[in-house]
C-alpha positions as protocol buffer text, in pm:
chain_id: "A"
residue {
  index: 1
  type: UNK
  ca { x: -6130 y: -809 z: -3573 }
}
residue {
  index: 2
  type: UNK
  ca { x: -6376 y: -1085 z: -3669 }
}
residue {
  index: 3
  type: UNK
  ca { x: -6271 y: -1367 z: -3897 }
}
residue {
  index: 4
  type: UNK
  ca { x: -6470 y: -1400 z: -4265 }
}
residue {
  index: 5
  type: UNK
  ca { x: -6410 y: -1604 z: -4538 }
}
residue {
  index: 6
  type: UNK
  ca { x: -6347 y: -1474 z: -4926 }
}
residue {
  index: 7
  type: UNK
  ca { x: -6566 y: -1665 z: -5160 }
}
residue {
  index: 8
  type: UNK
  ca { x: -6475 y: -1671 z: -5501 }
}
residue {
  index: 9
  type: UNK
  ca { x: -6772 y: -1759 z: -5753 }
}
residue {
  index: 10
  type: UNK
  ca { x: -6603 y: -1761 z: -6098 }
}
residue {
  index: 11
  type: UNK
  ca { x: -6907 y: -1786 z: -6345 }
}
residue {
  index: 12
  type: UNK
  ca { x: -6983 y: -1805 z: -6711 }
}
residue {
  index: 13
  type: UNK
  ca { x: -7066 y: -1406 z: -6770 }
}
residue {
  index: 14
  type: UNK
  ca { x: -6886 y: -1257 z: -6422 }
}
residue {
  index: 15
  type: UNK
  ca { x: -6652 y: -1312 z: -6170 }
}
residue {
  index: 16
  type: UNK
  ca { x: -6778 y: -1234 z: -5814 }
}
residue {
  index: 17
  type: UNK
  ca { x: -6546 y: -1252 z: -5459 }
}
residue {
  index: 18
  type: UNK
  ca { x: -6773 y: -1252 z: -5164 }
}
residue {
  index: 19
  type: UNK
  ca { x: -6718 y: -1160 z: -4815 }
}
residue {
  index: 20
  type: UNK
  ca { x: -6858 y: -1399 z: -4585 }
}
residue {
  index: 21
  type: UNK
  ca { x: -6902 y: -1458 z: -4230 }
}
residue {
  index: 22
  type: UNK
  ca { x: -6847 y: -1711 z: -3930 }
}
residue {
  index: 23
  type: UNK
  ca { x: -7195 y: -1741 z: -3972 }
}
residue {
  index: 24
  type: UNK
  ca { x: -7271 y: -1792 z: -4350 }
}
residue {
  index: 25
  type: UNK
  ca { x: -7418 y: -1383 z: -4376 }
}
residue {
  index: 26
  type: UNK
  ca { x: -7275 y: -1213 z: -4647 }
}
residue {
  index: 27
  type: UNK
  ca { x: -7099 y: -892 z: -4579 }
}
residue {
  index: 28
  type: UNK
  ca { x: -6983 y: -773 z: -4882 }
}
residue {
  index: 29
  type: UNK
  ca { x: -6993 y: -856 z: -5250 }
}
residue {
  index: 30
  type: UNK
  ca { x: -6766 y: -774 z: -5557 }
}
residue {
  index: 31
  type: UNK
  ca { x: -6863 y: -862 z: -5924 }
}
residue {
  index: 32
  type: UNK
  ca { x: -6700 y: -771 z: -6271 }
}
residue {
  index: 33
  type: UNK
  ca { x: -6831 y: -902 z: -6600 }
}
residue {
  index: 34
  type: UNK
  ca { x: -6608 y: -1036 z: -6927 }
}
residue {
  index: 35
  type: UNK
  ca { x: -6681 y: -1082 z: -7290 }
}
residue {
  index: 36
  type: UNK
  ca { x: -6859 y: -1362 z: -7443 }
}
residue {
  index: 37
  type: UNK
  ca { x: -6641 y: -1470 z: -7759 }
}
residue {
  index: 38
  type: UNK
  ca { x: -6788 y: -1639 z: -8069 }
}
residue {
  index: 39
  type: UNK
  ca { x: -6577 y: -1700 z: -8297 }
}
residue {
  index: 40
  type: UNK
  ca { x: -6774 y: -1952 z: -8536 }
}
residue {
  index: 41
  type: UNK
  ca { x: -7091 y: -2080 z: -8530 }
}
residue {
  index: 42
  type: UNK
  ca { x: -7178 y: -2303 z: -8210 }
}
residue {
  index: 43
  type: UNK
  ca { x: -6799 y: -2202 z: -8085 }
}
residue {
  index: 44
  type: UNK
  ca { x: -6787 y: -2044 z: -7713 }
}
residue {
  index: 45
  type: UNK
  ca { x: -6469 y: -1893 z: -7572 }
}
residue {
  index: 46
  type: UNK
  ca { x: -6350 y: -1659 z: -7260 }
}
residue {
  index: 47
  type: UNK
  ca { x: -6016 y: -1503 z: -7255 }
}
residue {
  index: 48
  type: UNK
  ca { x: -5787 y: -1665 z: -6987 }
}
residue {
  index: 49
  type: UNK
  ca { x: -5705 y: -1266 z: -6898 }
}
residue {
  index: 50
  type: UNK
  ca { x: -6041 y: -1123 z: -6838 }
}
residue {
  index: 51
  type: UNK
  ca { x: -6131 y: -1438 z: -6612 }
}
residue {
  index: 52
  type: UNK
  ca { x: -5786 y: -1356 z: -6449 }
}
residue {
  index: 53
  type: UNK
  ca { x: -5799 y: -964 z: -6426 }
}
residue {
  index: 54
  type: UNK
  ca { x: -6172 y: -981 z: -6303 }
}
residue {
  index: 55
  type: UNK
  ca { x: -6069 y: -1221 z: -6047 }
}
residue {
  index: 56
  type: UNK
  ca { x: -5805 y: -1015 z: -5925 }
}
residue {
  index: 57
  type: UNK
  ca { x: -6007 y: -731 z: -5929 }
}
residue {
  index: 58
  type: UNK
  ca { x: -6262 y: -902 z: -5708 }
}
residue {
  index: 59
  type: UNK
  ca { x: -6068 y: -1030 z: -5467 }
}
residue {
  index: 60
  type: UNK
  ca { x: -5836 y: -791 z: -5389 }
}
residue {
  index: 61
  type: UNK
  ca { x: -6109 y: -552 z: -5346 }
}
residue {
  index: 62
  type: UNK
  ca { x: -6271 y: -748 z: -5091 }
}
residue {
  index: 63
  type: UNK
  ca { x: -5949 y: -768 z: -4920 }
}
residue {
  index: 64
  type: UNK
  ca { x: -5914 y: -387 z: -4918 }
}
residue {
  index: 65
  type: UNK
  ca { x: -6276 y: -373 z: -4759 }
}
residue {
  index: 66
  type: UNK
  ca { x: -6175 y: -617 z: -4462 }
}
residue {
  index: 67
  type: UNK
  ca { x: -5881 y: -422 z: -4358 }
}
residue {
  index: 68
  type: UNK
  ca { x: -6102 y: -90 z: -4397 }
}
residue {
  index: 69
  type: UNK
  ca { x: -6405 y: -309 z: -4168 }
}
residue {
  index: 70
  type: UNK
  ca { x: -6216 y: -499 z: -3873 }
}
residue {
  index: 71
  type: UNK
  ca { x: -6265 y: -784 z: -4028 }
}
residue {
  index: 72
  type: UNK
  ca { x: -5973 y: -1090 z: -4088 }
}
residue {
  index: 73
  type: UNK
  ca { x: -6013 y: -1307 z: -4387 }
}
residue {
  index: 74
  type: UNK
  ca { x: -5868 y: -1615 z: -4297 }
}
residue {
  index: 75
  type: UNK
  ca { x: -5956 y: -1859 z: -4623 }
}
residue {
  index: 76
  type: UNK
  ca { x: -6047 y: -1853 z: -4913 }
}
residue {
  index: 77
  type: UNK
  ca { x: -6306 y: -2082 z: -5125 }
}
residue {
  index: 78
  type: UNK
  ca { x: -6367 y: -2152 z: -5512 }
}
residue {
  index: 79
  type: UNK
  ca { x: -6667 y: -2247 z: -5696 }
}
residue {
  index: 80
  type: UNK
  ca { x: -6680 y: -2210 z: -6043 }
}
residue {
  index: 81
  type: UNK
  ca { x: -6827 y: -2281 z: -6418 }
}
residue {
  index: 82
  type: UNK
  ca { x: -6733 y: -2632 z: -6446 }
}
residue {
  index: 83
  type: UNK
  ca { x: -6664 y: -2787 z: -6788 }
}
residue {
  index: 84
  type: UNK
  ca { x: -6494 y: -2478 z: -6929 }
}
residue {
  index: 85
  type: UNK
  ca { x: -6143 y: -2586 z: -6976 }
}
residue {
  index: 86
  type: UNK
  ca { x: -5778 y: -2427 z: -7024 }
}
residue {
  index: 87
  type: UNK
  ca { x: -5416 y: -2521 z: -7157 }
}
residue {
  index: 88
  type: UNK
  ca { x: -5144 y: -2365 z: -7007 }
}
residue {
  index: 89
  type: UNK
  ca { x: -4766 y: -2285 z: -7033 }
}
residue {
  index: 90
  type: UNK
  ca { x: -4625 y: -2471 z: -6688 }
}
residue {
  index: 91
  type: UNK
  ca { x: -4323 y: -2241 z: -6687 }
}
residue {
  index: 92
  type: UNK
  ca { x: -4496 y: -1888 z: -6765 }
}
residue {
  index: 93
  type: UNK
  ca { x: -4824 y: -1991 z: -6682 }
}
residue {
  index: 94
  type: UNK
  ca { x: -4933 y: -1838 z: -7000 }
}
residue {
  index: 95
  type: UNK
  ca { x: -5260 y: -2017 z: -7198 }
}
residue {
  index: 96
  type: UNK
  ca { x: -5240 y: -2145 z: -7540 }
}
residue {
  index: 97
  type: UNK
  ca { x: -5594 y: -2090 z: -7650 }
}
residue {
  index: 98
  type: UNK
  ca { x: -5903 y: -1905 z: -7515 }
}
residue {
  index: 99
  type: UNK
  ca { x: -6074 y: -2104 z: -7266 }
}
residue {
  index: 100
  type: UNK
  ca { x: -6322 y: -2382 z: -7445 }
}
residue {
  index: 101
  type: UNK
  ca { x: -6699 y: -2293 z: -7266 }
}
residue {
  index: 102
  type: UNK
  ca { x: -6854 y: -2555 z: -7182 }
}
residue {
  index: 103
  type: UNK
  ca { x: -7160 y: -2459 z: -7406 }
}
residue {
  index: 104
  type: UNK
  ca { x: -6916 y: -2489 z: -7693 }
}
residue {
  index: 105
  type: UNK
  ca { x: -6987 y: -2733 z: -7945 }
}
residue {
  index: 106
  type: UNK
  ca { x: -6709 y: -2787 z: -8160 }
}
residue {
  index: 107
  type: UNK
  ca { x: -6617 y: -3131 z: -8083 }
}
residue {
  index: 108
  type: UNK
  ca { x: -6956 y: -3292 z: -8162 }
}
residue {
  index: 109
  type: UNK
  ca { x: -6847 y: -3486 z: -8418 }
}
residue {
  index: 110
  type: UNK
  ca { x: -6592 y: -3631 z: -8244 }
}
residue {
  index: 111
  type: UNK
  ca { x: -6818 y: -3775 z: -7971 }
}
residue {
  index: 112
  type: UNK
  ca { x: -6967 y: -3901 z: -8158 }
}
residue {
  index: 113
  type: UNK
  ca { x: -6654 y: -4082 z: -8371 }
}
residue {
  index: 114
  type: UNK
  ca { x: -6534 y: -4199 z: -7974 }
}
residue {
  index: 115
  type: UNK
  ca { x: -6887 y: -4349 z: -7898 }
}
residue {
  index: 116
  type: UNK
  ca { x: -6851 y: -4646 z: -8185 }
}
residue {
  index: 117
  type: UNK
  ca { x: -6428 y: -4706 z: -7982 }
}
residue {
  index: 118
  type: UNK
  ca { x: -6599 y: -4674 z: -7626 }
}
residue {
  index: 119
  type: UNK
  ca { x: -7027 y: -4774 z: -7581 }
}
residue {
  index: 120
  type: UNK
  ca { x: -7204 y: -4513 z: -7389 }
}
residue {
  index: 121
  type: UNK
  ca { x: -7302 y: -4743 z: -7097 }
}
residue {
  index: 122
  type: UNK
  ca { x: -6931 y: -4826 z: -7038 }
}
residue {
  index: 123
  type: UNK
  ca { x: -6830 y: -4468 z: -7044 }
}
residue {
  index: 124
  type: UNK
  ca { x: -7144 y: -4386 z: -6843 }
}
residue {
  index: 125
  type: UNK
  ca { x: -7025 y: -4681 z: -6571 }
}
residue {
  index: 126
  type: UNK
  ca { x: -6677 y: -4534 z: -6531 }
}
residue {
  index: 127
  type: UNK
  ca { x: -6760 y: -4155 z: -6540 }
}
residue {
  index: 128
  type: UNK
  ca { x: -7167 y: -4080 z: -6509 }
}
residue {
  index: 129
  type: UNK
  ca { x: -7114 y: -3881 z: -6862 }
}
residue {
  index: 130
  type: UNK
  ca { x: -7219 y: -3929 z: -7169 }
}
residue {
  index: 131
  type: UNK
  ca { x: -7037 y: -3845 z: -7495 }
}
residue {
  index: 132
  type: UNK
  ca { x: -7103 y: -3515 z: -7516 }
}
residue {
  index: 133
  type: UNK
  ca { x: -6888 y: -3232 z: -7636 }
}
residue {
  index: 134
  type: UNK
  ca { x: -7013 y: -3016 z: -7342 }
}
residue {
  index: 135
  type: UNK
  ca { x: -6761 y: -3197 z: -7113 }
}
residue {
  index: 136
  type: UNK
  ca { x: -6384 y: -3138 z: -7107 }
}
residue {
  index: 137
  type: UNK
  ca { x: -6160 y: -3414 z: -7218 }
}
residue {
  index: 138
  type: UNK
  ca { x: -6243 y: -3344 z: -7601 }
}
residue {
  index: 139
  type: UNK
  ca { x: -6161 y: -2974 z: -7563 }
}
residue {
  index: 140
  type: UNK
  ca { x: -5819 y: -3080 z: -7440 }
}
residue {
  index: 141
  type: UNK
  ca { x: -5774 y: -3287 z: -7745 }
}
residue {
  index: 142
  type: UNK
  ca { x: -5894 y: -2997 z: -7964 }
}
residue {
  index: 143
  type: UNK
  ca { x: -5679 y: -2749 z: -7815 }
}
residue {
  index: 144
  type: UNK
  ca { x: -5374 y: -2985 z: -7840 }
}
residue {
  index: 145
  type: UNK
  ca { x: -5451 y: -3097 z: -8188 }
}
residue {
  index: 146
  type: UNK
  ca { x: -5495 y: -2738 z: -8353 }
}
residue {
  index: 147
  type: UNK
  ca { x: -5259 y: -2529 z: -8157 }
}
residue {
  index: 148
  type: UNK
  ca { x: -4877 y: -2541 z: -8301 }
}
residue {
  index: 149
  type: UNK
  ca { x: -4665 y: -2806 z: -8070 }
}
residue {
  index: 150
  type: UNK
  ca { x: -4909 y: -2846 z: -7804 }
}
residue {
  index: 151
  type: UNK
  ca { x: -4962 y: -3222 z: -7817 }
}
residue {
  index: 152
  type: UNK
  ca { x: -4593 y: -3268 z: -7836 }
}
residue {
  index: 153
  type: UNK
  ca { x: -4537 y: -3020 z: -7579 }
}
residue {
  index: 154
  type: UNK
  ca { x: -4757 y: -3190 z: -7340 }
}
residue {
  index: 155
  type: UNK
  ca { x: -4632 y: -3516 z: -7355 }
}
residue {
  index: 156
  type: UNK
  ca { x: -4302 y: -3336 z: -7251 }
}
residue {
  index: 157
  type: UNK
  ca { x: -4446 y: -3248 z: -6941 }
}
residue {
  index: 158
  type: UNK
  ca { x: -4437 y: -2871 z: -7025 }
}
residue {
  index: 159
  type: UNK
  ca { x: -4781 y: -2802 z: -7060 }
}
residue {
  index: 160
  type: UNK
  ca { x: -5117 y: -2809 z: -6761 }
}
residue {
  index: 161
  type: UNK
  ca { x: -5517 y: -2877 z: -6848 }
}
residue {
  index: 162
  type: UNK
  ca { x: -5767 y: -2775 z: -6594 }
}
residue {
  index: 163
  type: UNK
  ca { x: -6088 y: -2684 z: -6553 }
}
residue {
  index: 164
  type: UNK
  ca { x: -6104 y: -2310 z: -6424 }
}
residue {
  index: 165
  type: UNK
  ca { x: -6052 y: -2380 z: -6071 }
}
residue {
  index: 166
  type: UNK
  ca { x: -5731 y: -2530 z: -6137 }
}
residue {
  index: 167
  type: UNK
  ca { x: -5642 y: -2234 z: -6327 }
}
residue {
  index: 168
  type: UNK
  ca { x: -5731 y: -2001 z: -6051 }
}
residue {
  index: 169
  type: UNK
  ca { x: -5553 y: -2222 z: -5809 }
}
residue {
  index: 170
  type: UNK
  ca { x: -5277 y: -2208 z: -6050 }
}
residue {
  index: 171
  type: UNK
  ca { x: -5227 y: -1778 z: -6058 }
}
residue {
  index: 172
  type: UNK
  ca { x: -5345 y: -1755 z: -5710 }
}
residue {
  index: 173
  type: UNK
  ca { x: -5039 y: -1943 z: -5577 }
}
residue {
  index: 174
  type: UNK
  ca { x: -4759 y: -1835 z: -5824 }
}
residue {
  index: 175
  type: UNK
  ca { x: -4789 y: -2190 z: -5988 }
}
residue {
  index: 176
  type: UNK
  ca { x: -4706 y: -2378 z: -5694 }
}
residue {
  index: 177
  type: UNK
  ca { x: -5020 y: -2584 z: -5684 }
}
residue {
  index: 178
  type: UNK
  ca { x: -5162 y: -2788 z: -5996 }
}
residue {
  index: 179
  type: UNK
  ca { x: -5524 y: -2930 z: -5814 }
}
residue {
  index: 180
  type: UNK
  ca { x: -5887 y: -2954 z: -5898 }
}
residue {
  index: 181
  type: UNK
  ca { x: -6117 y: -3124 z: -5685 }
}
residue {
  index: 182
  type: UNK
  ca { x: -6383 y: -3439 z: -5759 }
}
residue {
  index: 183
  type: UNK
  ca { x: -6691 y: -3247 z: -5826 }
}
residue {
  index: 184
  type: UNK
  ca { x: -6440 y: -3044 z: -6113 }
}
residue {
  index: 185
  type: UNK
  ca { x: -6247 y: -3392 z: -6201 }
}
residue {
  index: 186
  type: UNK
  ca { x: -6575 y: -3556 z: -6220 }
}
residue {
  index: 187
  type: UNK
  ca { x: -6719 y: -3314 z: -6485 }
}
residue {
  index: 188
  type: UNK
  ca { x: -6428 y: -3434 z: -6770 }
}
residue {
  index: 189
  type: UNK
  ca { x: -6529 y: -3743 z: -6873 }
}
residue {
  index: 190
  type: UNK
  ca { x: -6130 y: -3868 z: -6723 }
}
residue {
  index: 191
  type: UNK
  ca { x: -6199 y: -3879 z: -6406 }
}
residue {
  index: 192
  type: UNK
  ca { x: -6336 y: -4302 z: -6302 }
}
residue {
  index: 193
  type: UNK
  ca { x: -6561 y: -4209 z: -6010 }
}
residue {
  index: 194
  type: UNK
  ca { x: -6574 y: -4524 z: -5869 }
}
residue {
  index: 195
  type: UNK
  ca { x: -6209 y: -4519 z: -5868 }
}
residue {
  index: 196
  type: UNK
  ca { x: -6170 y: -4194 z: -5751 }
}
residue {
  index: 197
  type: UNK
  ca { x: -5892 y: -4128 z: -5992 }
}
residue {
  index: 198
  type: UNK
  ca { x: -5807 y: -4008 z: -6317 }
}
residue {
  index: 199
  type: UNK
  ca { x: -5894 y: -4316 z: -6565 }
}
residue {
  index: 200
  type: UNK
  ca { x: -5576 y: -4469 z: -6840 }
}
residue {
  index: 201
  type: UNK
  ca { x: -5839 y: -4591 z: -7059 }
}
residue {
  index: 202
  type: UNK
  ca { x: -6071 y: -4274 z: -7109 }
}
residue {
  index: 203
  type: UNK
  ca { x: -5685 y: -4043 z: -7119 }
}
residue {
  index: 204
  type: UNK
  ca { x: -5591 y: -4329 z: -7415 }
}
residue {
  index: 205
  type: UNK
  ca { x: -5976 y: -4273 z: -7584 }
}
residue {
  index: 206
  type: UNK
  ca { x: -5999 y: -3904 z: -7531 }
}
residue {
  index: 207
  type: UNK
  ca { x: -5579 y: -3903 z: -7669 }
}
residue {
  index: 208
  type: UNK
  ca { x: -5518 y: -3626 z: -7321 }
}
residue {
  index: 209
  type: UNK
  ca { x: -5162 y: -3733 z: -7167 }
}
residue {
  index: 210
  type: UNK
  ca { x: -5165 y: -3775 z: -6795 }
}
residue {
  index: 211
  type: UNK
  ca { x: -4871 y: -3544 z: -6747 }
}
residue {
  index: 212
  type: UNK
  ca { x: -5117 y: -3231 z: -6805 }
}
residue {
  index: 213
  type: UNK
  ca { x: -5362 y: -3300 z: -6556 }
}
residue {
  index: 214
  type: UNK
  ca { x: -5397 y: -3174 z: -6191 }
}
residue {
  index: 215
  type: UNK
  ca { x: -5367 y: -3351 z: -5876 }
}
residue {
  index: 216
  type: UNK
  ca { x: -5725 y: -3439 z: -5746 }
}
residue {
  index: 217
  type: UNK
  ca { x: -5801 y: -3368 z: -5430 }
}
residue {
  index: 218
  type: UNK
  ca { x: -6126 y: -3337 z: -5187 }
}
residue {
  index: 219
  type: UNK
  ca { x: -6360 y: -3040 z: -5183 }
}
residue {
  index: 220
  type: UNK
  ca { x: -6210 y: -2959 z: -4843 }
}
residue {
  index: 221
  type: UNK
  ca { x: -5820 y: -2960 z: -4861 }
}
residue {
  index: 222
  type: UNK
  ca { x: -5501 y: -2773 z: -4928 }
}
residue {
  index: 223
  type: UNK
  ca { x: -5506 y: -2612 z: -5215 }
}
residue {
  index: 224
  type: UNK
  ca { x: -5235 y: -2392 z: -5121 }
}
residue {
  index: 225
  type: UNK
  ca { x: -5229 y: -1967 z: -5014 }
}
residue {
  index: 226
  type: UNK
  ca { x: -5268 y: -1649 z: -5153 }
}
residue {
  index: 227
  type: UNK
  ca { x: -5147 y: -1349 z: -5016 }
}
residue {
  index: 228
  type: UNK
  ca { x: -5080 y: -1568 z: -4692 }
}
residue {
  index: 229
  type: UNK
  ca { x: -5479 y: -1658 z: -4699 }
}
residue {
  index: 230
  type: UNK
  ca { x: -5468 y: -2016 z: -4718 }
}
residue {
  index: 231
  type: UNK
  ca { x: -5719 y: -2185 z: -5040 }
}
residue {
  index: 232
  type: UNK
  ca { x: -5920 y: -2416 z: -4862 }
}
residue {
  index: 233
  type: UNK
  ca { x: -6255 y: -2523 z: -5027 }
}
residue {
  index: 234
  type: UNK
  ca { x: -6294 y: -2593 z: -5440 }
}
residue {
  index: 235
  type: UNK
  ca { x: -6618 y: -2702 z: -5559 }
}
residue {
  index: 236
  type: UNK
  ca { x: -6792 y: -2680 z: -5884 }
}
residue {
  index: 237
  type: UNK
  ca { x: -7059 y: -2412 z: -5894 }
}
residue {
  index: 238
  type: UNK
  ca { x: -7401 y: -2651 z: -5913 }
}
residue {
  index: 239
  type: UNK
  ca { x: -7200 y: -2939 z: -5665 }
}
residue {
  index: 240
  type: UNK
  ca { x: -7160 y: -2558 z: -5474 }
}
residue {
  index: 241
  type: UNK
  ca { x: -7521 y: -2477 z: -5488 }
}
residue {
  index: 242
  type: UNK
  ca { x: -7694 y: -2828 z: -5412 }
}
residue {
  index: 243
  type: UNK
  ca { x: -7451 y: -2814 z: -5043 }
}
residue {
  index: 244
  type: UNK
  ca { x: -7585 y: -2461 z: -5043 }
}
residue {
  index: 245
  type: UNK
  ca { x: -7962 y: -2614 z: -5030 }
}
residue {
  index: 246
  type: UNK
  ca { x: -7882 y: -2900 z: -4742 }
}
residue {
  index: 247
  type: UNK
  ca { x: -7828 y: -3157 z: -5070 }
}
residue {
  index: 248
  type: UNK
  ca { x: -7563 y: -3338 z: -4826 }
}
């Protein structure tokens, strides 16, 4: 049996698993599509479930096709739609909102309410964002300050953020691993990338408690197993593509 890898590439319209080589040929693809939501004007949401179920779908039918073909997948790799960001149950697992797209617009005005407590240049010199709604730390704050509980919930501990990778991460291991990588972290407007670390002073201005957030680790690391495959890459989908063009 030869070894591949199983490339997930969770995107904004479809989920895809890939089947991929020693030598960076692709064997064998598997893509479902999910709904678009739009609930109000400038508003973009995905249901938690369809990314999930498509996901599953994906991957375990590239699995299937590897024990059918000879072939041993031996890790696994996630890139994904970046900003889009989720609030989760940490004991069921279970989200407490649709996922916030990152094309959503929603928390405009606050961005700009957050520029006149924090300039843009400082932001910009701890993060490399601007305030801008399409990042993630605002959606947190929406989702906490509209759904029943939440924000009290989450300073309790009980509750996780993430981008989609840490989601995935989360469901592919049974909810033993909590983790994002930089290129994810870095897309928040939390995450100090000089620092290299999740920043007190933009969790205080964005109002997102620390407990929530995932560990932060490289692009290359442990992110756990699934199905005994260990999780071994994470990158953000256009941090994904410039590696995929030499951008190293």
């Amino acid at each position: 049996m030869s070894d591949v890898i199983l490339s997930i590439d969770q995107g904004t319209t479809s989920s895809r698993t890939l089947v991929v080589s020693a030598e960076g040929v692709i064997l064998h693809a598997e893509q479902q599509e999910f709904p678009q939501l739009y609930p109000q004007d400038g508003w973009v949401e995905h249901d938690p479930e369809a990314i999930w179920t498509t996901i599953k779908a994906t991957l375990s039918a590239c699995r299937a096709w590897c024990g059918e073909n000879d072939h041993a997948p031996i890790a696994i790799g996630i890139t994904n739609q970046r900003e889009t960001t989720l609030v989760w149950d940490r004991a069921t697992g279970e989200c407490l909102y649709n996922a916030i797209v990152w094309q959503d617009r929603r928390t405009a005005a606050r961005c700009r309410q957050l520029a006149g407590a924090m300039p843009a240049a400082q932001l910009q010199a701890k993060t490399g964002l601007l305030h801008d709604p399409y990042f993630s730390a605002t959606k947190i704050a929406w989702i906490l300050d509209h759904v029943d509980g939440a924000r009290m919930r989450a300073e309790r501990g009980e509750l996780c953020f993430g981008t989609v990778d840490s989601f995935l991460i989360w469901r592919l291991t049974g909810g033993e691993v909590h983790a994002t990588d930089a290129t994810n972290a870095s897309r928040t407007n939390l995450f100090n990338i000089r620092g290299n670390a999740w920043d007190p002073e933009l969790l205080a201005l964005f109002g997102v408690p620390a407990a929530g957030l995932p560990d932060v680790r490289d692009c290359v690391a442990d992110y756990g197993s699934w199905d005994g495959i260990p999780i071994c890459g994470v990158a953000g989908d256009q941090q994904a593509a410039a590696i995929g063009q030499l951008c190293v």
